[in-house]
PDB file of N, CA, C and O in Angstrom:
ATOM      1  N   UNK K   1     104.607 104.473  93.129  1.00 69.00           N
ATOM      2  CA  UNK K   1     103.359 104.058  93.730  1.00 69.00           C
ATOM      3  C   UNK K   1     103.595 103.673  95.192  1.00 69.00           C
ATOM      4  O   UNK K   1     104.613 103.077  95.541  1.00 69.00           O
ATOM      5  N   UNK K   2     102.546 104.060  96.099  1.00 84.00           N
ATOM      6  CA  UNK K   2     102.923 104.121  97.477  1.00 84.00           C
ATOM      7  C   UNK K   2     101.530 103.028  98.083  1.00 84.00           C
ATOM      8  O   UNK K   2     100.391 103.495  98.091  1.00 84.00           O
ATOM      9  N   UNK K   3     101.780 101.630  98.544  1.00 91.00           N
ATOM     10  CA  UNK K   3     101.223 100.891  99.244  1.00 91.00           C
ATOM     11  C   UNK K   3     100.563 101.322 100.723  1.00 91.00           C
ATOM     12  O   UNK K   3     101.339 101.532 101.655  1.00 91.00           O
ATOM     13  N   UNK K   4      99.420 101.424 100.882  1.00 95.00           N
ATOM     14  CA  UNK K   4      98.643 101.565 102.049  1.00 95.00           C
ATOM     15  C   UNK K   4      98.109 100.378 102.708  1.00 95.00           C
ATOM     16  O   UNK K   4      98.234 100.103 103.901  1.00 95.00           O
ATOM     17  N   UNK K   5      97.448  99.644 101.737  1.00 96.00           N
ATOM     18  CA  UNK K   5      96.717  99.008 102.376  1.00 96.00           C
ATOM     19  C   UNK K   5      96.605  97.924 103.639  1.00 96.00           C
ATOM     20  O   UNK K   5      95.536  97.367 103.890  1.00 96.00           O
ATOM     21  N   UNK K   6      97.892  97.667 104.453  1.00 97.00           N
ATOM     22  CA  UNK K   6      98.781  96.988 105.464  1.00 97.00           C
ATOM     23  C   UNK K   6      97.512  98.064 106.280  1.00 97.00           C
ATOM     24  O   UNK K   6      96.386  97.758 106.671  1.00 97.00           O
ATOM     25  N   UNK K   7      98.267  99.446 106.329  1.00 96.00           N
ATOM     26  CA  UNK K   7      97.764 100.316 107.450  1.00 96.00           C
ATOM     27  C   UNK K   7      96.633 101.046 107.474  1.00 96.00           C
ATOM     28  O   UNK K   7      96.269 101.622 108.500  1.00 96.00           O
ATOM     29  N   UNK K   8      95.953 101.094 106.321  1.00 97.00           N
ATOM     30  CA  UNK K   8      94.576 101.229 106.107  1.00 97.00           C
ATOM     31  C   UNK K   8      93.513 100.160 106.662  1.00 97.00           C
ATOM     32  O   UNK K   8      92.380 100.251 107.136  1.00 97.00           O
ATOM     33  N   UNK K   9      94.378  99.131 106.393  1.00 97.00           N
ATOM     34  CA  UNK K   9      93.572  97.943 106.791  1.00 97.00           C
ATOM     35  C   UNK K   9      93.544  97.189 108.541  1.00 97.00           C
ATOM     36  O   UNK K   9      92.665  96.524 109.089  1.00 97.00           O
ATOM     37  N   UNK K  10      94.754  97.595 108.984  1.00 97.00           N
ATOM     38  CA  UNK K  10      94.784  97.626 110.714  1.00 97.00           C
ATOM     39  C   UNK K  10      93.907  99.007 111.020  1.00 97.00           C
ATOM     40  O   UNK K  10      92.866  98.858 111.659  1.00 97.00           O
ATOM     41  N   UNK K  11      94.221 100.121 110.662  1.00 97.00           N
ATOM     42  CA  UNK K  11      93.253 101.111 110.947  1.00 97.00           C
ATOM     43  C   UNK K  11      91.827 101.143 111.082  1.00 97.00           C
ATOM     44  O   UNK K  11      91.149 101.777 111.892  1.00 97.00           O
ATOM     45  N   UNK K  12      91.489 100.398 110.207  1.00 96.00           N
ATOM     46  CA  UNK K  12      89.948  99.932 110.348  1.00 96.00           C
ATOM     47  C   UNK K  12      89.389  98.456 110.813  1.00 96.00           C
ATOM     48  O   UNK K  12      88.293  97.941 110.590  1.00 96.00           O
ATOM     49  N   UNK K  13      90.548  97.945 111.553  1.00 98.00           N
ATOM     50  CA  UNK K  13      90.509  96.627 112.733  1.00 98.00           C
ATOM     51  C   UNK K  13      89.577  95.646 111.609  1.00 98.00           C
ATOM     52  O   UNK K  13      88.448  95.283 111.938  1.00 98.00           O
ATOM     53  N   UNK K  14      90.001  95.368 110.636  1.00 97.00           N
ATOM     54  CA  UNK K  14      89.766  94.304 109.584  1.00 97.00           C
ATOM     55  C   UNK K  14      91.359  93.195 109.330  1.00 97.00           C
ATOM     56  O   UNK K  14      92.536  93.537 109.221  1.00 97.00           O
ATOM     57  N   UNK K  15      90.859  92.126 109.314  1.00 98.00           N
ATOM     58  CA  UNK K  15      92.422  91.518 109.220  1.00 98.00           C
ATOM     59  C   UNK K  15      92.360  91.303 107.679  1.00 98.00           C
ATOM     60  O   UNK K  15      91.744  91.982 106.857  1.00 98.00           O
ATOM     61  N   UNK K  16      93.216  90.089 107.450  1.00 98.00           N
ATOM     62  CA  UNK K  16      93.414  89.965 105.747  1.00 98.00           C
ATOM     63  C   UNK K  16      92.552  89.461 105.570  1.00 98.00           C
ATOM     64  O   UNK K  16      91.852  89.871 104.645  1.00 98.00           O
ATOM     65  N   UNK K  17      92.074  88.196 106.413  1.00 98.00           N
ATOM     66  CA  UNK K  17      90.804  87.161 106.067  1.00 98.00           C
ATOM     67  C   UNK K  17      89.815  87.731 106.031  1.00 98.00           C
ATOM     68  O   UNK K  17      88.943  86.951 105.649  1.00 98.00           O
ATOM     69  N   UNK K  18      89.356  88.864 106.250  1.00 98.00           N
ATOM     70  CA  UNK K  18      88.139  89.283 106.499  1.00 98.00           C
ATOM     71  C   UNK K  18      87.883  90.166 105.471  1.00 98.00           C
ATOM     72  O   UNK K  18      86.732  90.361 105.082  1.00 98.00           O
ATOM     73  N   UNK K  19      89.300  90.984 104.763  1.00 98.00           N
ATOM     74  CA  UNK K  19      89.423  91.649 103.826  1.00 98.00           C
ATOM     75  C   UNK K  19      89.053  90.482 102.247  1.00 98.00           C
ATOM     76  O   UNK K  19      88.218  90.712 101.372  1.00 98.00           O
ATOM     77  N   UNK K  20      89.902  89.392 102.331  1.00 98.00           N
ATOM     78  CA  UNK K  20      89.904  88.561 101.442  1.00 98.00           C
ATOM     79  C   UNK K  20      88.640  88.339 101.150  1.00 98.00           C
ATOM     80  O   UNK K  20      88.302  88.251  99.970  1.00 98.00           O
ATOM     81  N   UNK K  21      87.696  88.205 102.213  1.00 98.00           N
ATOM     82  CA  UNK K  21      86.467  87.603 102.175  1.00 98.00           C
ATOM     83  C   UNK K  21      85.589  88.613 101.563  1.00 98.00           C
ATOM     84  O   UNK K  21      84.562  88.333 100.946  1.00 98.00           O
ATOM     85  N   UNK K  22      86.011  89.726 101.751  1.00 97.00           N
ATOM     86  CA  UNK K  22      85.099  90.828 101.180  1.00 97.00           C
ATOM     87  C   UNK K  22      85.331  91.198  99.339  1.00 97.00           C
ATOM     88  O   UNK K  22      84.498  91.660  98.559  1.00 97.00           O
ATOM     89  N   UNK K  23      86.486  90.872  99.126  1.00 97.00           N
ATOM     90  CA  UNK K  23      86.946  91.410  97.742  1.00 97.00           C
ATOM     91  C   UNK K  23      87.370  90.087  96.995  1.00 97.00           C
ATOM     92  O   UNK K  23      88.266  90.088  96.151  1.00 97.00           O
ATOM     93  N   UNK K  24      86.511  88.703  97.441  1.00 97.00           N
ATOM     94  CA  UNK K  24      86.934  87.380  96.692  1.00 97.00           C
ATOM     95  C   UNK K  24      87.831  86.655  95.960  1.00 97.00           C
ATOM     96  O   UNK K  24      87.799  85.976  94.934  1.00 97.00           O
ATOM     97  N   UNK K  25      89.247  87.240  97.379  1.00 97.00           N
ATOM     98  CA  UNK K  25      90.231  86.670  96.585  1.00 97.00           C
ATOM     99  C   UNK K  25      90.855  85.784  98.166  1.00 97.00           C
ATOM    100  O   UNK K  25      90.070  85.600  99.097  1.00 97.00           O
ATOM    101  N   UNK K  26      91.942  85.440  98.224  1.00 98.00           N
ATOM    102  CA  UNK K  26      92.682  84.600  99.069  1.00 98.00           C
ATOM    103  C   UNK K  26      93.769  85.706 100.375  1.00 98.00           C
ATOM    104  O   UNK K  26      94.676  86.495 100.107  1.00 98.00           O
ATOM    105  N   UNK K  27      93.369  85.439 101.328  1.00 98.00           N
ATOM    106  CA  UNK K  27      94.299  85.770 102.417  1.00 98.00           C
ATOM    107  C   UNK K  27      95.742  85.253 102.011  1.00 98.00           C
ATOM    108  O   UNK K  27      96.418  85.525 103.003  1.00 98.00           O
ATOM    109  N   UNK K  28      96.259  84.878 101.428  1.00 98.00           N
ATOM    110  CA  UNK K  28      97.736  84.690 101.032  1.00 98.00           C
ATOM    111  C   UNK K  28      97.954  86.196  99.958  1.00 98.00           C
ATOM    112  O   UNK K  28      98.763  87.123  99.985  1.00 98.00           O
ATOM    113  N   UNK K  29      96.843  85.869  99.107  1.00 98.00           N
ATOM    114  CA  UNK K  29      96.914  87.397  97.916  1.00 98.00           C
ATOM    115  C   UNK K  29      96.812  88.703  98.351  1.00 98.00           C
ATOM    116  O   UNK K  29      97.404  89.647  97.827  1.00 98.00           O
ATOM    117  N   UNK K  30      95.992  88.781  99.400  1.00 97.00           N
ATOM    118  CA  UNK K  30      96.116  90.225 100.607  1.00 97.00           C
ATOM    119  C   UNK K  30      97.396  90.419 100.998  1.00 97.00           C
ATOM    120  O   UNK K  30      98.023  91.464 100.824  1.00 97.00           O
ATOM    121  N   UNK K  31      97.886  89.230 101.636  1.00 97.00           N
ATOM    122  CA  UNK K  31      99.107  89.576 102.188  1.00 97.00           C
ATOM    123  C   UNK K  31     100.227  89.340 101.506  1.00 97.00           C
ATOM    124  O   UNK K  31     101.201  89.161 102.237  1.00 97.00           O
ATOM    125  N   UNK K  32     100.467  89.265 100.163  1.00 97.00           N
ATOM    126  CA  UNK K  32     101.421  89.444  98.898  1.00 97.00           C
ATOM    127  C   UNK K  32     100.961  91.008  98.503  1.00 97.00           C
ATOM    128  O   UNK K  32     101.894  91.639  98.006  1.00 97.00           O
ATOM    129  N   UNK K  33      99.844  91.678  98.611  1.00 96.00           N
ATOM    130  CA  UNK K  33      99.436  92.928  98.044  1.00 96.00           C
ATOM    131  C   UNK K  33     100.289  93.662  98.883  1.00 96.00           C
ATOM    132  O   UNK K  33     101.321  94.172  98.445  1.00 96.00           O
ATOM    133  N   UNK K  34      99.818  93.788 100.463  1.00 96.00           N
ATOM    134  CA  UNK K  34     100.189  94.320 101.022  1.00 96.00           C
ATOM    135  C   UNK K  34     101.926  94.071 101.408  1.00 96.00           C
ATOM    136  O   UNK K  34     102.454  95.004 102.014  1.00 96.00           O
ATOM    137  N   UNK K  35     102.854  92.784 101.055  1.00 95.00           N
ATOM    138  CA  UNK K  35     104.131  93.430 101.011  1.00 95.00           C
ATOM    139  C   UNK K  35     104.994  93.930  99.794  1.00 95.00           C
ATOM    140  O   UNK K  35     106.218  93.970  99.670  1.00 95.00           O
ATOM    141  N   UNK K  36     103.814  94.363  98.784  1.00 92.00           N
ATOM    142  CA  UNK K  36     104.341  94.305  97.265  1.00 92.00           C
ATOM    143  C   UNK K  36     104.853  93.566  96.290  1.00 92.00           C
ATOM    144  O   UNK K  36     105.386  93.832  95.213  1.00 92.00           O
ATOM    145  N   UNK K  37     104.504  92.242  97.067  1.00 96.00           N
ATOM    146  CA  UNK K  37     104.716  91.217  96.129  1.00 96.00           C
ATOM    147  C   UNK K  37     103.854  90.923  94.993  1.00 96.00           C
ATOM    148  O   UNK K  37     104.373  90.384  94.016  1.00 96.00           O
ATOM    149  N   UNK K  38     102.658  91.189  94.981  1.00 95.00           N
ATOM    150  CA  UNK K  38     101.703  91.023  94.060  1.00 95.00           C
ATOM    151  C   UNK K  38     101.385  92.465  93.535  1.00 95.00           C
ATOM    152  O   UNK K  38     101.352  93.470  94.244  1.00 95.00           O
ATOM    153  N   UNK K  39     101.142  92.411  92.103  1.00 93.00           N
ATOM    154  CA  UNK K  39     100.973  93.415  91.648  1.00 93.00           C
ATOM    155  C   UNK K  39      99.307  93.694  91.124  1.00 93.00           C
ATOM    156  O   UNK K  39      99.139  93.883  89.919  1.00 93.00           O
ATOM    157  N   UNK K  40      98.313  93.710  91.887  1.00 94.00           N
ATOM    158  CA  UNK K  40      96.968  93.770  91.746  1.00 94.00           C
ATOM    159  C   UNK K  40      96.193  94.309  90.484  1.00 94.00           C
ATOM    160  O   UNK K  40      96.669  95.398  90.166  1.00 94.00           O
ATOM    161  N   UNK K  41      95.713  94.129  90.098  1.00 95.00           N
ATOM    162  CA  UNK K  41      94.152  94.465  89.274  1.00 95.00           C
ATOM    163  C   UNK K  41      93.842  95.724  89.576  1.00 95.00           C
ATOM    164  O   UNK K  41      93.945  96.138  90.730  1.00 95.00           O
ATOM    165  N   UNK K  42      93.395  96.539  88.495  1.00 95.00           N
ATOM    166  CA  UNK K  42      92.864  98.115  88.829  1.00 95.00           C
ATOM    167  C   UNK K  42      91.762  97.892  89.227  1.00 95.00           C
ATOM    168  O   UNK K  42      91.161  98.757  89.863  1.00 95.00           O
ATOM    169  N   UNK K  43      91.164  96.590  88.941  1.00 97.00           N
ATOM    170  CA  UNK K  43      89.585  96.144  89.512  1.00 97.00           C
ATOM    171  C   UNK K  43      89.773  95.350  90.405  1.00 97.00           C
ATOM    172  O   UNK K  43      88.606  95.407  90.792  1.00 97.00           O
ATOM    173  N   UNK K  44      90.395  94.378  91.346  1.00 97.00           N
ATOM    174  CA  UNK K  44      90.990  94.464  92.614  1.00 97.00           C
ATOM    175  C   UNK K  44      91.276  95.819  93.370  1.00 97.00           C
ATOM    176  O   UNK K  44      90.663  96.228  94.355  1.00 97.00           O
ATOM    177  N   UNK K  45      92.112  96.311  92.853  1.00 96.00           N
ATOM    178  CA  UNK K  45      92.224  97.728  93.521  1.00 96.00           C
ATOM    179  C   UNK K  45      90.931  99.100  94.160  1.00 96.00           C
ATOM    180  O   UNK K  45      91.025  99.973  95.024  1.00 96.00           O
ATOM    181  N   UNK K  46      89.906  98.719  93.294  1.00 96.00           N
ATOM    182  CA  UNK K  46      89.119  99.401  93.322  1.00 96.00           C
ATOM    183  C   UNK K  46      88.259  98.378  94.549  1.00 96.00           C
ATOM    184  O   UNK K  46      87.732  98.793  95.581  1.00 96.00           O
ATOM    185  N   UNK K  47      88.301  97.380  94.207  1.00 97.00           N
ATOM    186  CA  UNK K  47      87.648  96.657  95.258  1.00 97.00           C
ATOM    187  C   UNK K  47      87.690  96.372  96.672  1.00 97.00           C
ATOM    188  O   UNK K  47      86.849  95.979  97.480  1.00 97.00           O
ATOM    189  N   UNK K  48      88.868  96.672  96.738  1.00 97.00           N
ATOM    190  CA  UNK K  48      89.965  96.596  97.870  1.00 97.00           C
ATOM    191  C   UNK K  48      89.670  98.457  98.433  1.00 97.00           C
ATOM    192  O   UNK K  48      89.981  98.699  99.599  1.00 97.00           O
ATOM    193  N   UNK K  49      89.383  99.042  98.006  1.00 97.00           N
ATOM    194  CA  UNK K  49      89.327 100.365  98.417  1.00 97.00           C
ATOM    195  C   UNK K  49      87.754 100.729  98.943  1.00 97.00           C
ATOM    196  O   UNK K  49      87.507 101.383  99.956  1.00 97.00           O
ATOM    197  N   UNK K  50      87.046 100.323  98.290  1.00 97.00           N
ATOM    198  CA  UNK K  50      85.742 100.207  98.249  1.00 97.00           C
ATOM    199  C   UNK K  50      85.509  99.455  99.769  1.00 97.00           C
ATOM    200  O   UNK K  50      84.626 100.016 100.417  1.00 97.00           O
ATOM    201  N   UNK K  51      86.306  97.983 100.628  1.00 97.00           N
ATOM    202  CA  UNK K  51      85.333  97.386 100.876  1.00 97.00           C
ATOM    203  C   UNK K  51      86.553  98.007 102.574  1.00 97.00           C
ATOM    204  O   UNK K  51      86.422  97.637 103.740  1.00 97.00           O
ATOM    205  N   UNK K  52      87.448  98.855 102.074  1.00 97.00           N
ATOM    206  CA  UNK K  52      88.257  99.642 103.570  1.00 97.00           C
ATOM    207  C   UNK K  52      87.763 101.321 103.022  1.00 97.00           C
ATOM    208  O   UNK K  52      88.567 102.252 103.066  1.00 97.00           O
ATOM    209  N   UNK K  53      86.663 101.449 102.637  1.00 97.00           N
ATOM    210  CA  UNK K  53      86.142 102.943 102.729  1.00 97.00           C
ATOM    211  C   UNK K  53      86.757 103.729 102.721  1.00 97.00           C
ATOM    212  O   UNK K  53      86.816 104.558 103.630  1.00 97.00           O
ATOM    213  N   UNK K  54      87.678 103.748 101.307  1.00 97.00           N
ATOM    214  CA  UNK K  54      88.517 104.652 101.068  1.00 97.00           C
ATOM    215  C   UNK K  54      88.739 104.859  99.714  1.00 97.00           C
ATOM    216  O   UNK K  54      88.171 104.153  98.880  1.00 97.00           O
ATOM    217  N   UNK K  55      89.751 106.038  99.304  1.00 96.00           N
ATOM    218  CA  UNK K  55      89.861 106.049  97.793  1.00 96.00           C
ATOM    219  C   UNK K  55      90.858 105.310  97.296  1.00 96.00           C
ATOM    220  O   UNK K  55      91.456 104.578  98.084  1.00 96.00           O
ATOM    221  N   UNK K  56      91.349 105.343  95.561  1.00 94.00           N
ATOM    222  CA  UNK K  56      91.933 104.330  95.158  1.00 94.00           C
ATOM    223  C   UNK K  56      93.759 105.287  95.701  1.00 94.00           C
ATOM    224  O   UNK K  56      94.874 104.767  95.665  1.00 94.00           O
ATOM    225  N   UNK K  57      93.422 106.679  96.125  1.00 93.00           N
ATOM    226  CA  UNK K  57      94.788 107.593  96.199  1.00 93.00           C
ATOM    227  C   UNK K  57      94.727 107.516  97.402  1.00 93.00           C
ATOM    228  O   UNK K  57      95.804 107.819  97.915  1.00 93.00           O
ATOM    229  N   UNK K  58      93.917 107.235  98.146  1.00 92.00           N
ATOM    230  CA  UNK K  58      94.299 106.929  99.616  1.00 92.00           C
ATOM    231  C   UNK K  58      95.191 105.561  99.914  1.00 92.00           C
ATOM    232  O   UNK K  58      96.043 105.363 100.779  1.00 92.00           O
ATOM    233  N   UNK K  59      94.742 104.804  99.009  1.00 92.00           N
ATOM    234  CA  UNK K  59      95.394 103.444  99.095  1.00 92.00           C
ATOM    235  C   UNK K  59      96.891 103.422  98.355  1.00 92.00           C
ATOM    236  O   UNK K  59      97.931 102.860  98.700  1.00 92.00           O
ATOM    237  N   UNK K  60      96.562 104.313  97.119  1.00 87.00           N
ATOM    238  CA  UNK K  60      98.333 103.768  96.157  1.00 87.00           C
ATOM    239  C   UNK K  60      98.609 105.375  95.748  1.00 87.00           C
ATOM    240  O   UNK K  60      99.554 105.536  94.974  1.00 87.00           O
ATOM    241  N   UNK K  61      98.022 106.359  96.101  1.00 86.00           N
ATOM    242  CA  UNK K  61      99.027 107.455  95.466  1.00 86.00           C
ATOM    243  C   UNK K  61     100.093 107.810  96.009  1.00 86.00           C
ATOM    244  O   UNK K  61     100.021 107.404  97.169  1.00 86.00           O
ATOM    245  N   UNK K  62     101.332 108.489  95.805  1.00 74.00           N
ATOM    246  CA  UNK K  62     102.638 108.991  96.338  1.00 74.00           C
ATOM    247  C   UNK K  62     102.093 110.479  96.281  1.00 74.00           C
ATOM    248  O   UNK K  62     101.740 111.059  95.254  1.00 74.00           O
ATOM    249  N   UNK K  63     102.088 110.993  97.568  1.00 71.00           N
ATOM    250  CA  UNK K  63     102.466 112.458  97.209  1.00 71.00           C
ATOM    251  C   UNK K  63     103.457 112.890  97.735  1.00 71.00           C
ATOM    252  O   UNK K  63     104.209 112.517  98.636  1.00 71.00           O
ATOM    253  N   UNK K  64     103.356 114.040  96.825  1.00 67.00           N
ATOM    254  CA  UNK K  64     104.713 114.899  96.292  1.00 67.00           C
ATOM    255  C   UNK K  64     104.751 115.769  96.930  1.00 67.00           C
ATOM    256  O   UNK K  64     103.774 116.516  96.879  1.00 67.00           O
ATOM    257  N   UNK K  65     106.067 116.180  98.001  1.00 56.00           N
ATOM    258  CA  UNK K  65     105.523 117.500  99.045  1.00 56.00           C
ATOM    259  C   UNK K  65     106.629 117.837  98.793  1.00 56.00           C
ATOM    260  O   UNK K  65     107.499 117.827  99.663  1.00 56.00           O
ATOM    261  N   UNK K  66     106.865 118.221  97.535  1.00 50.00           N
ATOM    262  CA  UNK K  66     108.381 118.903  97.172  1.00 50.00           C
ATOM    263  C   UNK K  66     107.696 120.376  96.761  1.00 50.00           C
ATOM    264  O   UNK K  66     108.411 121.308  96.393  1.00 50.00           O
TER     265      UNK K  66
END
């Protein structure tokens, strides 16, 4: 599984707090998501994708360019 949401989330000039605020959880828990310390909710996840206008494979899929 491949973590985006660090650079998804500077990409769209949103910080954590603002992210946190959108998907009702804590700016400490954003920024445990985003260094893989926390292992999120498929319904976090979805929420978190939803509120940086993107998909859930834009955010966590690995692709395979073998």
């Amino acid at each position: 599984m491949v973590n985006r949401v660090k650079l998804t989330r500077i990409e769209k000039g949103i910080t954590q707090q603002q992210l946190a605020a959108r998907t009702g959880i804590t700016r400490q828990t954003i920024g445990l998501i985003e260094k893989g310390q926390y292992n999120p909710t498929l319904q976090l996840c979805i929420k978190i994708a939803k509120n940086l206008d993107v998909t859930l494979n834009d955010l966590f899929w690995e692709e395979n360019n073998s």
